[in-house]
Amino acid sequence: MVWEEKQRNRILARANLTEARIRERNKKLRRAIIGMLILGGAVILVDQATRNRGALVPIDFKDQAGTVSNWQRIGFVKSIDMPSADVVVDEVEWKGMAVGERRAVVMLLAAYCAAQNQKPDYRLTIKGNVAQKLLASVDDKRIIVK
Amino acid sequence: MGQQQLLLLILSSIVVSMATYTGVRLSEIHNQEQNRDRLQTELIHIYIIATEYKMKPKSFAGGSGSYTGFELPNAYATEPGVSYWVGPSDQTLEMFASGSVTGSDGVNPVRVTFVAPSGSLQYQFAVAN
């Protein structure tokens, strides 16, 4: 009888121990899940925050007139004085652009103005709409993009 | 299914999702970079052809010291999925290339600009998307 009681107690103690171990393991797993979720969220947040915004305006060199009228429609190009090739653009959007995109805009506008004016050389002046500051200029010698 | 198995399943799903996201992003960036590099190489080839054209006299179908009149070679003009634009001025050469892979904005293809200023053989590239 005593032996049986001892055996029962031993079994119960072992079961309790196993249960405690399982509980501890589940607790660790839950912590790991929360940690991984936080890590995953942080990775996505950092990726989104550091991701390059890319192009801000559409550019199609095959349809220059269409692209320029689209820019006028969305408000990026404020005005174009065709004979003098003076263009006024949205300064805020210009500042948000990468250097490469600014250059592409300058190239397209210079080519568009040259085609409209029927001149072989590219000449262009781009100014901001707020301070009327010179943002870019093109002549037969050089291209300045600020 | 026990609680432990369920937790392990959730944990492994999260790890797999994170690995997939990272892998897709890395491959996206790699593809964009590769496409930009390819466009830059092609633009350098076009620049070499344009410089040859500039150096040739007019009697040899050249520009006699000017880029004016230079046109994109046929092989580049008909390349599928990629578009090039060449803007030859008297002493400067401007080029634009648009690739076949979606760029950083997730909508438009990758774009590269090229400028060869006058009086120098140096050129500048800039990524436009």
PDB file of N, CA and C in Angstrom, chain B residues 17-107:
ATOM      1  N   SER B  17       7.244  33.992 -43.925  1.00  0.00           N
ATOM      2  CA  SER B  17       6.729  35.229 -44.546  1.00  0.00           C
ATOM      3  C   SER B  17       7.810  36.297 -44.607  1.00  0.00           C
ATOM      4  N   MET B  18       8.535  36.442 -43.488  1.00  0.00           N
ATOM      5  CA  MET B  18       9.603  37.460 -43.445  1.00  0.00           C
ATOM      6  C   MET B  18      10.691  37.153 -44.474  1.00  0.00           C
ATOM      7  N   ALA B  19      11.060  35.885 -44.539  1.00  0.00           N
ATOM      8  CA  ALA B  19      12.107  35.488 -45.498  1.00  0.00           C
ATOM      9  C   ALA B  19      11.636  35.729 -46.924  1.00  0.00           C
ATOM     10  N   THR B  20      10.362  35.434 -47.194  1.00  0.00           N
ATOM     11  CA  THR B  20       9.814  35.637 -48.545  1.00  0.00           C
ATOM     12  C   THR B  20       9.818  37.123 -48.895  1.00  0.00           C
ATOM     13  N   TYR B  21       9.351  37.955 -47.951  1.00  0.00           N
ATOM     14  CA  TYR B  21       9.303  39.408 -48.185  1.00  0.00           C
ATOM     15  C   TYR B  21      10.708  39.939 -48.496  1.00  0.00           C
ATOM     16  N   THR B  22      11.677  39.540 -47.652  1.00  0.00           N
ATOM     17  CA  THR B  22      13.046  40.007 -47.848  1.00  0.00           C
ATOM     18  C   THR B  22      13.595  39.534 -49.197  1.00  0.00           C
ATOM     19  N   GLY B  23      13.332  38.274 -49.513  1.00  0.00           N
ATOM     20  CA  GLY B  23      13.812  37.716 -50.781  1.00  0.00           C
ATOM     21  C   GLY B  23      13.227  38.446 -51.980  1.00  0.00           C
ATOM     22  N   VAL B  24      11.928  38.699 -51.939  1.00  0.00           N
ATOM     23  CA  VAL B  24      11.260  39.388 -53.057  1.00  0.00           C
ATOM     24  C   VAL B  24      11.816  40.797 -53.214  1.00  0.00           C
ATOM     25  N   ARG B  25      11.992  41.492 -52.095  1.00  0.00           N
ATOM     26  CA  ARG B  25      12.522  42.870 -52.144  1.00  0.00           C
ATOM     27  C   ARG B  25      13.944  42.891 -52.702  1.00  0.00           C
ATOM     28  N   LEU B  26      14.765  41.937 -52.213  1.00  0.00           N
ATOM     29  CA  LEU B  26      16.161  41.894 -52.663  1.00  0.00           C
ATOM     30  C   LEU B  26      16.230  41.596 -54.158  1.00  0.00           C
ATOM     31  N   SER B  27      15.377  40.666 -54.600  1.00  0.00           N
ATOM     32  CA  SER B  27      15.416  40.319 -56.027  1.00  0.00           C
ATOM     33  C   SER B  27      14.907  41.490 -56.864  1.00  0.00           C
ATOM     34  N   GLU B  28      13.902  42.218 -56.347  1.00  0.00           N
ATOM     35  CA  GLU B  28      13.377  43.411 -57.033  1.00  0.00           C
ATOM     36  C   GLU B  28      14.492  44.451 -57.207  1.00  0.00           C
ATOM     37  N   ILE B  29      15.208  44.721 -56.111  1.00  0.00           N
ATOM     38  CA  ILE B  29      16.283  45.717 -56.144  1.00  0.00           C
ATOM     39  C   ILE B  29      17.392  45.259 -57.093  1.00  0.00           C
ATOM     40  N   HIS B  30      17.711  43.963 -57.017  1.00  0.00           N
ATOM     41  CA  HIS B  30      18.759  43.416 -57.874  1.00  0.00           C
ATOM     42  C   HIS B  30      18.383  43.562 -59.351  1.00  0.00           C
ATOM     43  N   ASN B  31      17.119  43.242 -59.678  1.00  0.00           N
ATOM     44  CA  ASN B  31      16.658  43.351 -61.071  1.00  0.00           C
ATOM     45  C   ASN B  31      16.735  44.794 -61.560  1.00  0.00           C
ATOM     46  N   GLN B  32      16.322  45.722 -60.701  1.00  0.00           N
ATOM     47  CA  GLN B  32      16.360  47.143 -61.082  1.00  0.00           C
ATOM     48  C   GLN B  32      17.794  47.587 -61.334  1.00  0.00           C
ATOM     49  N   GLU B  33      18.685  47.198 -60.411  1.00  0.00           N
ATOM     50  CA  GLU B  33      20.092  47.595 -60.556  1.00  0.00           C
ATOM     51  C   GLU B  33      20.700  47.015 -61.828  1.00  0.00           C
ATOM     52  N   GLN B  34      20.363  45.749 -62.088  1.00  0.00           N
ATOM     53  CA  GLN B  34      20.899  45.069 -63.265  1.00  0.00           C
ATOM     54  C   GLN B  34      20.408  45.769 -64.541  1.00  0.00           C
ATOM     55  N   ASN B  35      19.122  46.130 -64.556  1.00  0.00           N
ATOM     56  CA  ASN B  35      18.547  46.791 -65.725  1.00  0.00           C
ATOM     57  C   ASN B  35      19.164  48.173 -65.914  1.00  0.00           C
ATOM     58  N   ARG B  36      19.389  48.896 -64.824  1.00  0.00           N
ATOM     59  CA  ARG B  36      20.030  50.224 -64.910  1.00  0.00           C
ATOM     60  C   ARG B  36      21.453  50.101 -65.440  1.00  0.00           C
ATOM     61  N   ASP B  37      22.180  49.093 -64.923  1.00  0.00           N
ATOM     62  CA  ASP B  37      23.560  48.872 -65.387  1.00  0.00           C
ATOM     63  C   ASP B  37      23.578  48.584 -66.879  1.00  0.00           C
ATOM     64  N   ARG B  38      22.619  47.785 -67.318  1.00  0.00           N
ATOM     65  CA  ARG B  38      22.542  47.429 -68.737  1.00  0.00           C
ATOM     66  C   ARG B  38      22.275  48.691 -69.569  1.00  0.00           C
ATOM     67  N   LEU B  39      21.343  49.509 -69.098  1.00  0.00           N
ATOM     68  CA  LEU B  39      21.028  50.743 -69.830  1.00  0.00           C
ATOM     69  C   LEU B  39      22.255  51.659 -69.902  1.00  0.00           C
ATOM     70  N   GLN B  40      22.989  51.738 -68.780  1.00  0.00           N
ATOM     71  CA  GLN B  40      24.184  52.593 -68.763  1.00  0.00           C
ATOM     72  C   GLN B  40      25.216  52.102 -69.768  1.00  0.00           C
ATOM     73  N   THR B  41      25.391  50.770 -69.816  1.00  0.00           N
ATOM     74  CA  THR B  41      26.349  50.206 -70.782  1.00  0.00           C
ATOM     75  C   THR B  41      25.925  50.533 -72.204  1.00  0.00           C
ATOM     76  N   GLU B  42      24.630  50.378 -72.477  1.00  0.00           N
ATOM     77  CA  GLU B  42      24.128  50.667 -73.837  1.00  0.00           C
ATOM     78  C   GLU B  42      24.308  52.154 -74.155  1.00  0.00           C
ATOM     79  N   LEU B  43      24.084  53.004 -73.178  1.00  0.00           N
ATOM     80  CA  LEU B  43      24.237  54.448 -73.417  1.00  0.00           C
ATOM     81  C   LEU B  43      25.699  54.798 -73.713  1.00  0.00           C
ATOM     82  N   ILE B  44      26.616  54.098 -73.064  1.00  0.00           N
ATOM     83  CA  ILE B  44      28.038  54.332 -73.353  1.00  0.00           C
ATOM     84  C   ILE B  44      28.348  53.911 -74.798  1.00  0.00           C
ATOM     85  N   HIS B  45      27.762  52.782 -75.224  1.00  0.00           N
ATOM     86  CA  HIS B  45      27.958  52.348 -76.624  1.00  0.00           C
ATOM     87  C   HIS B  45      27.443  53.417 -77.586  1.00  0.00           C
ATOM     88  N   ILE B  46      26.258  53.935 -77.295  1.00  0.00           N
ATOM     89  CA  ILE B  46      25.680  54.963 -78.181  1.00  0.00           C
ATOM     90  C   ILE B  46      26.571  56.215 -78.161  1.00  0.00           C
ATOM     91  N   TYR B  47      27.097  56.534 -76.985  1.00  0.00           N
ATOM     92  CA  TYR B  47      27.974  57.702 -76.859  1.00  0.00           C
ATOM     93  C   TYR B  47      29.228  57.532 -77.734  1.00  0.00           C
ATOM     94  N   ILE B  48      29.774  56.305 -77.741  1.00  0.00           N
ATOM     95  CA  ILE B  48      30.964  56.039 -78.573  1.00  0.00           C
ATOM     96  C   ILE B  48      30.612  56.241 -80.054  1.00  0.00           C
ATOM     97  N   ILE B  49      29.447  55.729 -80.445  1.00  0.00           N
ATOM     98  CA  ILE B  49      29.009  55.887 -81.848  1.00  0.00           C
ATOM     99  C   ILE B  49      28.809  57.373 -82.159  1.00  0.00           C
ATOM    100  N   ALA B  50      28.225  58.097 -81.204  1.00  0.00           N
ATOM    101  CA  ALA B  50      27.977  59.530 -81.413  1.00  0.00           C
ATOM    102  C   ALA B  50      29.296  60.302 -81.512  1.00  0.00           C
ATOM    103  N   THR B  51      30.290  59.899 -80.700  1.00  0.00           N
ATOM    104  CA  THR B  51      31.590  60.568 -80.745  1.00  0.00           C
ATOM    105  C   THR B  51      32.275  60.311 -82.096  1.00  0.00           C
ATOM    106  N   GLU B  52      32.146  59.069 -82.578  1.00  0.00           N
ATOM    107  CA  GLU B  52      32.678  58.739 -83.919  1.00  0.00           C
ATOM    108  C   GLU B  52      32.042  59.648 -84.967  1.00  0.00           C
ATOM    109  N   TYR B  53      30.723  59.775 -84.864  1.00  0.00           N
ATOM    110  CA  TYR B  53      29.965  60.604 -85.803  1.00  0.00           C
ATOM    111  C   TYR B  53      30.465  62.061 -85.737  1.00  0.00           C
ATOM    112  N   LYS B  54      30.669  62.534 -84.509  1.00  0.00           N
ATOM    113  CA  LYS B  54      31.112  63.926 -84.323  1.00  0.00           C
ATOM    114  C   LYS B  54      32.488  64.148 -84.957  1.00  0.00           C
ATOM    115  N   MET B  55      33.353  63.144 -84.834  1.00  0.00           N
ATOM    116  CA  MET B  55      34.727  63.309 -85.329  1.00  0.00           C
ATOM    117  C   MET B  55      34.844  63.212 -86.847  1.00  0.00           C
ATOM    118  N   LYS B  56      33.897  62.508 -87.472  1.00  0.00           N
ATOM    119  CA  LYS B  56      33.967  62.324 -88.931  1.00  0.00           C
ATOM    120  C   LYS B  56      33.599  63.612 -89.656  1.00  0.00           C
ATOM    121  N   PRO B  57      34.242  63.859 -90.801  1.00  0.00           N
ATOM    122  CA  PRO B  57      33.828  65.021 -91.590  1.00  0.00           C
ATOM    123  C   PRO B  57      32.471  64.788 -92.265  1.00  0.00           C
ATOM    124  N   LYS B  58      31.872  65.854 -92.709  1.00  0.00           N
ATOM    125  CA  LYS B  58      30.526  65.743 -93.309  1.00  0.00           C
ATOM    126  C   LYS B  58      30.536  64.861 -94.550  1.00  0.00           C
ATOM    127  N   SER B  59      31.663  64.865 -95.300  1.00  0.00           N
ATOM    128  CA  SER B  59      31.754  64.054 -96.513  1.00  0.00           C
ATOM    129  C   SER B  59      31.705  62.555 -96.204  1.00  0.00           C
ATOM    130  N   PHE B  60      31.988  62.181 -94.948  1.00  0.00           N
ATOM    131  CA  PHE B  60      31.919  60.772 -94.526  1.00  0.00           C
ATOM    132  C   PHE B  60      30.704  60.523 -93.637  1.00  0.00           C
ATOM    133  N   ALA B  61      29.683  61.302 -93.847  1.00  0.00           N
ATOM    134  CA  ALA B  61      28.425  61.201 -93.079  1.00  0.00           C
ATOM    135  C   ALA B  61      28.660  61.412 -91.588  1.00  0.00           C
ATOM    136  N   GLY B  62      29.484  62.387 -91.280  1.00  0.00           N
ATOM    137  CA  GLY B  62      29.760  62.715 -89.890  1.00  0.00           C
ATOM    138  C   GLY B  62      29.227  64.092 -89.530  1.00  0.00           C
ATOM    139  N   GLY B  63      29.612  64.551 -88.355  1.00  0.00           N
ATOM    140  CA  GLY B  63      29.086  65.831 -87.882  1.00  0.00           C
ATOM    141  C   GLY B  63      30.080  66.969 -87.996  1.00  0.00           C
ATOM    142  N   SER B  64      31.307  66.677 -88.415  1.00  0.00           N
ATOM    143  CA  SER B  64      32.368  67.700 -88.528  1.00  0.00           C
ATOM    144  C   SER B  64      32.505  68.503 -87.231  1.00  0.00           C
ATOM    145  N   GLY B  65      32.685  67.802 -86.147  1.00  0.00           N
ATOM    146  CA  GLY B  65      32.897  68.475 -84.865  1.00  0.00           C
ATOM    147  C   GLY B  65      31.625  68.843 -84.133  1.00  0.00           C
ATOM    148  N   SER B  66      30.492  68.329 -84.575  1.00  0.00           N
ATOM    149  CA  SER B  66      29.225  68.633 -83.898  1.00  0.00           C
ATOM    150  C   SER B  66      28.368  67.364 -83.802  1.00  0.00           C
ATOM    151  N   TYR B  67      27.593  67.293 -82.736  1.00  0.00           N
ATOM    152  CA  TYR B  67      26.692  66.140 -82.592  1.00  0.00           C
ATOM    153  C   TYR B  67      25.415  66.332 -83.408  1.00  0.00           C
ATOM    154  N   THR B  68      25.185  67.552 -83.860  1.00  0.00           N
ATOM    155  CA  THR B  68      23.940  67.864 -84.567  1.00  0.00           C
ATOM    156  C   THR B  68      23.765  66.919 -85.767  1.00  0.00           C
ATOM    157  N   GLY B  69      22.601  66.336 -85.846  1.00  0.00           N
ATOM    158  CA  GLY B  69      22.308  65.422 -86.951  1.00  0.00           C
ATOM    159  C   GLY B  69      22.493  63.961 -86.578  1.00  0.00           C
ATOM    160  N   PHE B  70      23.055  63.718 -85.406  1.00  0.00           N
ATOM    161  CA  PHE B  70      23.259  62.319 -84.986  1.00  0.00           C
ATOM    162  C   PHE B  70      21.905  61.676 -84.670  1.00  0.00           C
ATOM    163  N   GLU B  71      21.730  60.484 -85.167  1.00  0.00           N
ATOM    164  CA  GLU B  71      20.479  59.754 -84.915  1.00  0.00           C
ATOM    165  C   GLU B  71      20.766  58.432 -84.243  1.00  0.00           C
ATOM    166  N   LEU B  72      19.811  57.996 -83.466  1.00  0.00           N
ATOM    167  CA  LEU B  72      19.953  56.720 -82.754  1.00  0.00           C
ATOM    168  C   LEU B  72      20.116  55.579 -83.763  1.00  0.00           C
ATOM    169  N   PRO B  73      21.157  54.731 -83.604  1.00  0.00           N
ATOM    170  CA  PRO B  73      21.330  53.610 -84.534  1.00  0.00           C
ATOM    171  C   PRO B  73      20.107  52.687 -84.523  1.00  0.00           C
ATOM    172  N   ASN B  74      19.825  52.100 -85.670  1.00  0.00           N
ATOM    173  CA  ASN B  74      18.627  51.260 -85.847  1.00  0.00           C
ATOM    174  C   ASN B  74      18.534  50.125 -84.836  1.00  0.00           C
ATOM    175  N   ALA B  75      19.687  49.532 -84.519  1.00  0.00           N
ATOM    176  CA  ALA B  75      19.694  48.389 -83.600  1.00  0.00           C
ATOM    177  C   ALA B  75      19.127  48.784 -82.235  1.00  0.00           C
ATOM    178  N   TYR B  76      19.338  50.032 -81.844  1.00  0.00           N
ATOM    179  CA  TYR B  76      18.844  50.506 -80.555  1.00  0.00           C
ATOM    180  C   TYR B  76      17.399  50.973 -80.661  1.00  0.00           C
ATOM    181  N   ALA B  77      17.076  51.563 -81.807  1.00  0.00           N
ATOM    182  CA  ALA B  77      15.723  52.104 -81.985  1.00  0.00           C
ATOM    183  C   ALA B  77      14.667  51.004 -82.003  1.00  0.00           C
ATOM    184  N   THR B  78      15.081  49.806 -82.430  1.00  0.00           N
ATOM    185  CA  THR B  78      14.090  48.722 -82.554  1.00  0.00           C
ATOM    186  C   THR B  78      14.214  47.688 -81.434  1.00  0.00           C
ATOM    187  N   GLU B  79      14.984  48.001 -80.419  1.00  0.00           N
ATOM    188  CA  GLU B  79      15.178  47.034 -79.331  1.00  0.00           C
ATOM    189  C   GLU B  79      13.868  46.842 -78.552  1.00  0.00           C
ATOM    190  N   PRO B  80      13.412  45.603 -78.383  1.00  0.00           N
ATOM    191  CA  PRO B  80      12.125  45.417 -77.706  1.00  0.00           C
ATOM    192  C   PRO B  80      12.210  45.655 -76.192  1.00  0.00           C
ATOM    193  N   GLY B  81      11.189  46.291 -75.660  1.00  0.00           N
ATOM    194  CA  GLY B  81      11.095  46.504 -74.203  1.00  0.00           C
ATOM    195  C   GLY B  81      11.922  47.647 -73.660  1.00  0.00           C
ATOM    196  N   VAL B  82      12.807  48.182 -74.460  1.00  0.00           N
ATOM    197  CA  VAL B  82      13.682  49.258 -73.991  1.00  0.00           C
ATOM    198  C   VAL B  82      13.520  50.433 -74.957  1.00  0.00           C
ATOM    199  N   SER B  83      13.491  51.646 -74.423  1.00  0.00           N
ATOM    200  CA  SER B  83      13.424  52.774 -75.355  1.00  0.00           C
ATOM    201  C   SER B  83      14.517  53.783 -75.032  1.00  0.00           C
ATOM    202  N   TYR B  84      15.094  54.307 -76.090  1.00  0.00           N
ATOM    203  CA  TYR B  84      16.181  55.278 -75.951  1.00  0.00           C
ATOM    204  C   TYR B  84      15.754  56.574 -76.625  1.00  0.00           C
ATOM    205  N   TRP B  85      16.289  57.639 -76.137  1.00  0.00           N
ATOM    206  CA  TRP B  85      16.072  58.927 -76.772  1.00  0.00           C
ATOM    207  C   TRP B  85      17.417  59.646 -76.787  1.00  0.00           C
ATOM    208  N   VAL B  86      17.758  60.211 -77.934  1.00  0.00           N
ATOM    209  CA  VAL B  86      19.031  60.920 -78.061  1.00  0.00           C
ATOM    210  C   VAL B  86      18.739  62.367 -78.412  1.00  0.00           C
ATOM    211  N   GLY B  87      19.345  63.277 -77.689  1.00  0.00           N
ATOM    212  CA  GLY B  87      19.168  64.704 -77.954  1.00  0.00           C
ATOM    213  C   GLY B  87      20.497  65.332 -78.305  1.00  0.00           C
ATOM    214  N   PRO B  88      20.878  65.266 -79.586  1.00  0.00           N
ATOM    215  CA  PRO B  88      22.174  65.837 -79.939  1.00  0.00           C
ATOM    216  C   PRO B  88      22.079  67.346 -80.139  1.00  0.00           C
ATOM    217  N   SER B  89      22.894  68.080 -79.403  1.00  0.00           N
ATOM    218  CA  SER B  89      23.002  69.518 -79.607  1.00  0.00           C
ATOM    219  C   SER B  89      24.357  69.739 -80.277  1.00  0.00           C
ATOM    220  N   ASP B  90      24.744  70.965 -80.478  1.00  0.00           N
ATOM    221  CA  ASP B  90      26.010  71.196 -81.182  1.00  0.00           C
ATOM    222  C   ASP B  90      27.182  70.516 -80.456  1.00  0.00           C
ATOM    223  N   GLN B  91      27.386  70.871 -79.195  1.00  0.00           N
ATOM    224  CA  GLN B  91      28.534  70.329 -78.458  1.00  0.00           C
ATOM    225  C   GLN B  91      28.159  69.439 -77.277  1.00  0.00           C
ATOM    226  N   THR B  92      26.908  69.317 -77.001  1.00  0.00           N
ATOM    227  CA  THR B  92      26.508  68.439 -75.887  1.00  0.00           C
ATOM    228  C   THR B  92      25.619  67.316 -76.400  1.00  0.00           C
ATOM    229  N   LEU B  93      25.680  66.222 -75.688  1.00  0.00           N
ATOM    230  CA  LEU B  93      24.847  65.080 -76.062  1.00  0.00           C
ATOM    231  C   LEU B  93      24.041  64.663 -74.833  1.00  0.00           C
ATOM    232  N   GLU B  94      22.738  64.616 -74.998  1.00  0.00           N
ATOM    233  CA  GLU B  94      21.864  64.192 -73.911  1.00  0.00           C
ATOM    234  C   GLU B  94      21.158  62.921 -74.338  1.00  0.00           C
ATOM    235  N   MET B  95      21.087  61.978 -73.414  1.00  0.00           N
ATOM    236  CA  MET B  95      20.391  60.731 -73.747  1.00  0.00           C
ATOM    237  C   MET B  95      19.518  60.294 -72.578  1.00  0.00           C
ATOM    238  N   PHE B  96      18.492  59.572 -72.926  1.00  0.00           N
ATOM    239  CA  PHE B  96      17.557  59.065 -71.930  1.00  0.00           C
ATOM    240  C   PHE B  96      17.227  57.623 -72.305  1.00  0.00           C
ATOM    241  N   ALA B  97      17.222  56.762 -71.324  1.00  0.00           N
ATOM    242  CA  ALA B  97      16.881  55.367 -71.597  1.00  0.00           C
ATOM    243  C   ALA B  97      15.858  54.885 -70.585  1.00  0.00           C
ATOM    244  N   SER B  98      14.913  54.140 -71.088  1.00  0.00           N
ATOM    245  CA  SER B  98      13.870  53.601 -70.235  1.00  0.00           C
ATOM    246  C   SER B  98      13.905  52.079 -70.364  1.00  0.00           C
ATOM    247  N   GLY B  99      14.009  51.385 -69.243  1.00  0.00           N
ATOM    248  CA  GLY B  99      14.219  49.933 -69.261  1.00  0.00           C
ATOM    249  C   GLY B  99      12.959  49.108 -69.264  1.00  0.00           C
ATOM    250  N   SER B 100      13.128  47.808 -69.026  1.00  0.00           N
ATOM    251  CA  SER B 100      12.001  46.878 -69.094  1.00  0.00           C
ATOM    252  C   SER B 100      11.529  46.427 -67.716  1.00  0.00           C
ATOM    253  N   VAL B 101      12.218  46.867 -66.669  1.00  0.00           N
ATOM    254  CA  VAL B 101      11.869  46.448 -65.306  1.00  0.00           C
ATOM    255  C   VAL B 101      11.220  47.624 -64.577  1.00  0.00           C
ATOM    256  N   THR B 102      10.224  47.354 -63.760  1.00  0.00           N
ATOM    257  CA  THR B 102       9.561  48.420 -63.003  1.00  0.00           C
ATOM    258  C   THR B 102      10.550  49.042 -62.015  1.00  0.00           C
ATOM    259  N   GLY B 103      10.579  50.370 -61.999  1.00  0.00           N
ATOM    260  CA  GLY B 103      11.548  51.093 -61.177  1.00  0.00           C
ATOM    261  C   GLY B 103      11.116  51.300 -59.738  1.00  0.00           C
ATOM    262  N   SER B 104      11.791  52.238 -59.076  1.00  0.00           N
ATOM    263  CA  SER B 104      11.575  52.462 -57.641  1.00  0.00           C
ATOM    264  C   SER B 104      10.156  52.890 -57.292  1.00  0.00           C
ATOM    265  N   ASP B 105       9.467  53.584 -58.213  1.00  0.00           N
ATOM    266  CA  ASP B 105       8.118  54.053 -57.881  1.00  0.00           C
ATOM    267  C   ASP B 105       7.076  52.937 -57.976  1.00  0.00           C
ATOM    268  N   GLY B 106       7.487  51.772 -58.480  1.00  0.00           N
ATOM    269  CA  GLY B 106       6.571  50.631 -58.545  1.00  0.00           C
ATOM    270  C   GLY B 106       5.567  50.709 -59.685  1.00  0.00           C
ATOM    271  N   VAL B 107       5.657  51.733 -60.523  1.00  0.00           N
ATOM    272  CA  VAL B 107       4.706  51.899 -61.632  1.00  0.00           C
ATOM    273  C   VAL B 107       5.447  51.991 -62.969  1.00  0.00           C
TER     274      VAL B 107
END
